Every structure is written in structure tokens, then in C-alpha cells.
PDB file of C-alpha atoms in Angstrom:
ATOM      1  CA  UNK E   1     -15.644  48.055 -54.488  1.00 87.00           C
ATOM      2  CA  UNK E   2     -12.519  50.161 -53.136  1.00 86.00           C
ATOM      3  CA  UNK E   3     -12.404  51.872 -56.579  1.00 86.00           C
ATOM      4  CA  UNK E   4     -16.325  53.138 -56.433  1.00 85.00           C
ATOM      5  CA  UNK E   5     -16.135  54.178 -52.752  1.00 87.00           C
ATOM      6  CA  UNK E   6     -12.954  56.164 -53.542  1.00 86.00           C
ATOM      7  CA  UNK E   7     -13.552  57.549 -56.587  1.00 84.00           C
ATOM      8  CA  UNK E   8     -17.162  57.597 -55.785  1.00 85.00           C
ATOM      9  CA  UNK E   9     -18.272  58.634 -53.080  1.00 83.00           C
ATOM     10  CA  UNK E  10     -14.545  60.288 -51.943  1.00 87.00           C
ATOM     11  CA  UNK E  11     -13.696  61.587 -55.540  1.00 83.00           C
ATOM     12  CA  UNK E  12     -10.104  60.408 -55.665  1.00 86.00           C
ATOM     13  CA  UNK E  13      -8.734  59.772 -59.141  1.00 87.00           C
ATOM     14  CA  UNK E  14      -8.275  56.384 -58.963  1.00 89.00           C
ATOM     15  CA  UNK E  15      -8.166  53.852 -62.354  1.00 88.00           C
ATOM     16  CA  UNK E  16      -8.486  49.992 -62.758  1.00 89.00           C
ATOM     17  CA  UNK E  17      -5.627  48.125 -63.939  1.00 91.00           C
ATOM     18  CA  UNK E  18      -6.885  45.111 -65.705  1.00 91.00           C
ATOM     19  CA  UNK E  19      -4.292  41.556 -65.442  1.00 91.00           C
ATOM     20  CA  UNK E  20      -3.333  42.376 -69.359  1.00 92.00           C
ATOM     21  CA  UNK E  21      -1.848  45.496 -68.381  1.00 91.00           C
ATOM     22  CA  UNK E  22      -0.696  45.439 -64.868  1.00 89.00           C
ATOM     23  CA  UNK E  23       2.846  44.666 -66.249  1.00 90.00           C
ATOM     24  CA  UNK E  24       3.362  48.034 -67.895  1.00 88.00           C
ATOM     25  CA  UNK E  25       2.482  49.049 -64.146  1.00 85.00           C
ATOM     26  CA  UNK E  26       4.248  47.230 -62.104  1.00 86.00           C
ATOM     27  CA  UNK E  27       6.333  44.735 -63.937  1.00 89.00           C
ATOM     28  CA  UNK E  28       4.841  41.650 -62.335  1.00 87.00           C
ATOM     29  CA  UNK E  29       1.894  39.544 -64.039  1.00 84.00           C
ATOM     30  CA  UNK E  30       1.080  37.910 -60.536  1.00 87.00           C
ATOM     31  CA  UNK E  31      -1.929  39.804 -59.598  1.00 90.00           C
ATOM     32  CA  UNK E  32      -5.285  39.956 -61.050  1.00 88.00           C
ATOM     33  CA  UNK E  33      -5.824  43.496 -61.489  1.00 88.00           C
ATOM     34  CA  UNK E  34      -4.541  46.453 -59.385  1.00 89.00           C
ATOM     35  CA  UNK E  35      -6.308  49.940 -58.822  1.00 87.00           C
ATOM     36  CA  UNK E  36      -3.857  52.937 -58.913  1.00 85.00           C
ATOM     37  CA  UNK E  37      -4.595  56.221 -57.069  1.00 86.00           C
ATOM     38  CA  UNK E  38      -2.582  59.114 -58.930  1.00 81.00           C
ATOM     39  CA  UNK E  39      -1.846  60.991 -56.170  1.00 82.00           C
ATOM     40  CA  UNK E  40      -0.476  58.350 -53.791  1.00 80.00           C
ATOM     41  CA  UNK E  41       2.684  56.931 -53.639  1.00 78.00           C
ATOM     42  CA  UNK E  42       4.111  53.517 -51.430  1.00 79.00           C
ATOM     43  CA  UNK E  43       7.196  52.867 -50.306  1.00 81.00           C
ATOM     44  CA  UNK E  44       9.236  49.811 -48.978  1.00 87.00           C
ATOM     45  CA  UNK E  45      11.372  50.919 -46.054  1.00 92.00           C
ATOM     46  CA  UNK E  46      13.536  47.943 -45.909  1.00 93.00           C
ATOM     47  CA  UNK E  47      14.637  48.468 -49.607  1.00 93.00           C
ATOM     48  CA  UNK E  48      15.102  51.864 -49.537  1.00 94.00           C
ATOM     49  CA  UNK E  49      17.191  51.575 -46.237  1.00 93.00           C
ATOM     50  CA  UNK E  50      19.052  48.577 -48.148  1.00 94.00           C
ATOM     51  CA  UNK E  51      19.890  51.196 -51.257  1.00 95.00           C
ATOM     52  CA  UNK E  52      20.766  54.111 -48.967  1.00 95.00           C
ATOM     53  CA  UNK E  53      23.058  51.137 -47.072  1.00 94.00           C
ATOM     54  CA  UNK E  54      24.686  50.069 -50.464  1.00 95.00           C
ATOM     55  CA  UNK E  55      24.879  53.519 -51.788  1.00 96.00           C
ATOM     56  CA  UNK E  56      26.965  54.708 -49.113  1.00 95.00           C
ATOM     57  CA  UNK E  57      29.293  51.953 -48.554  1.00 94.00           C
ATOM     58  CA  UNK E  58      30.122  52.126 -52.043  1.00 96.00           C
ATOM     59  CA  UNK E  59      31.141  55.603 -51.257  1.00 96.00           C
ATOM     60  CA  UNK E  60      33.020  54.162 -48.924  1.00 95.00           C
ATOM     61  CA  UNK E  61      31.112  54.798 -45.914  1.00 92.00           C
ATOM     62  CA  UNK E  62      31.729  52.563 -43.039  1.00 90.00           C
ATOM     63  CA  UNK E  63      28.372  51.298 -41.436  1.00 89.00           C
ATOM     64  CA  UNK E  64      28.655  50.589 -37.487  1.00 88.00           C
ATOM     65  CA  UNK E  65      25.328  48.878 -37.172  1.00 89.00           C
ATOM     66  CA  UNK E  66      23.373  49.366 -33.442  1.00 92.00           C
ATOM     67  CA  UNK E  67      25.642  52.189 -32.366  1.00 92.00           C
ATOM     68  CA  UNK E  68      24.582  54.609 -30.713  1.00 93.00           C
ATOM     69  CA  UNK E  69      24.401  58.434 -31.838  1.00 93.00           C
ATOM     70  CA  UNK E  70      25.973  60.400 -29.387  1.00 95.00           C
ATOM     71  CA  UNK E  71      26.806  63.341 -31.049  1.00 96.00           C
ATOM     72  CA  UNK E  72      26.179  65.504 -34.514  1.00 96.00           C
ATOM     73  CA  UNK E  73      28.725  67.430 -35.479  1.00 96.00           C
ATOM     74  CA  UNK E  74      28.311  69.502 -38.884  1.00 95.00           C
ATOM     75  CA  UNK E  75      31.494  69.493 -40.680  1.00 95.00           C
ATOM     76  CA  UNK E  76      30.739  72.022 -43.440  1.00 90.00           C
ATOM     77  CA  UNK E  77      28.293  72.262 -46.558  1.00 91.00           C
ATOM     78  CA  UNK E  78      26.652  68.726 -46.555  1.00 91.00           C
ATOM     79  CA  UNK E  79      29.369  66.866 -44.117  1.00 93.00           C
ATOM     80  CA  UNK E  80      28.528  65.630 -40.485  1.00 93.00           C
ATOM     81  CA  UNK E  81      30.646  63.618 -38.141  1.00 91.00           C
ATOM     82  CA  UNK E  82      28.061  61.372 -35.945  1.00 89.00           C
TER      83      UNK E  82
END
């Protein structure tokens, strides 16, 4: 019903997904079915916090977690001191 309202009666491209090929989409065969909108995109914040967290300490950033920000300093090019 989502799918004929918004590609319906909204006229976003949006496409099925039937069971036998949502694993091509998504890599997981525990749905039914999905719908996929083309121009939308989702994203998990607590992953993408966790990569950005891993990323940098194996930069060897050291992560002070619930400190405050008191003060931005730019260092040069790309480089800040927080």
C-alpha cells in the first residue's frame, strides 16, 4: 500500500523487492519483501559513530568520553585542538 501511495499518488520512484531478491539488497533473507525509494538513503547513527570511534583510535586518537568542549582551536589545514 506504501508503494502505490508513493509512487502513486506522490510519484516517487520507488520498486518492490520481492523475499528471492532482497539479499542482493540488503544481504539479509529475514524479511518478506522490502520497497526501495531511489532517492532516499538511511542511516544508523550508533554505527556510524562506532566506525568514526574505531577509525580514529586506530589513528591513534585518544577518546575522552563525556568531556566537555571548551574550546576549538584550528591548528592548521584539517587539524583542531578541542
Amino acid at each position: 500500500k506504501t508503494h502505490e501511495i508513493m509512487s502513486g499518488r506522490l510519484g516517487l520512484e520507488t520498486r518492490l523487492v520481492p523475499q528471492s531478491e532482497l539479499h542482493t539488497e540488503i544481504g539479509s533473507d529475514s524479511y518478506h519483501g522490502a520497497m526501495v525509494e531511489a532517492r532516499s538513503a538511511g542511516l544508523h547513527v550508533g554505527k556510524f559513530t562506532q566506525g568514526l570511534a574505531e577509525a580514529a583510535a586506530r589513528l591513534g586518537v585518544t577518546i575522552h568520553e563525556q568531556a566537555p568542549v571548551e574550546q576549538i582551536d584550528r591548528l592548521g589545514g584539517t587539524k583542531h585542538r578541542l
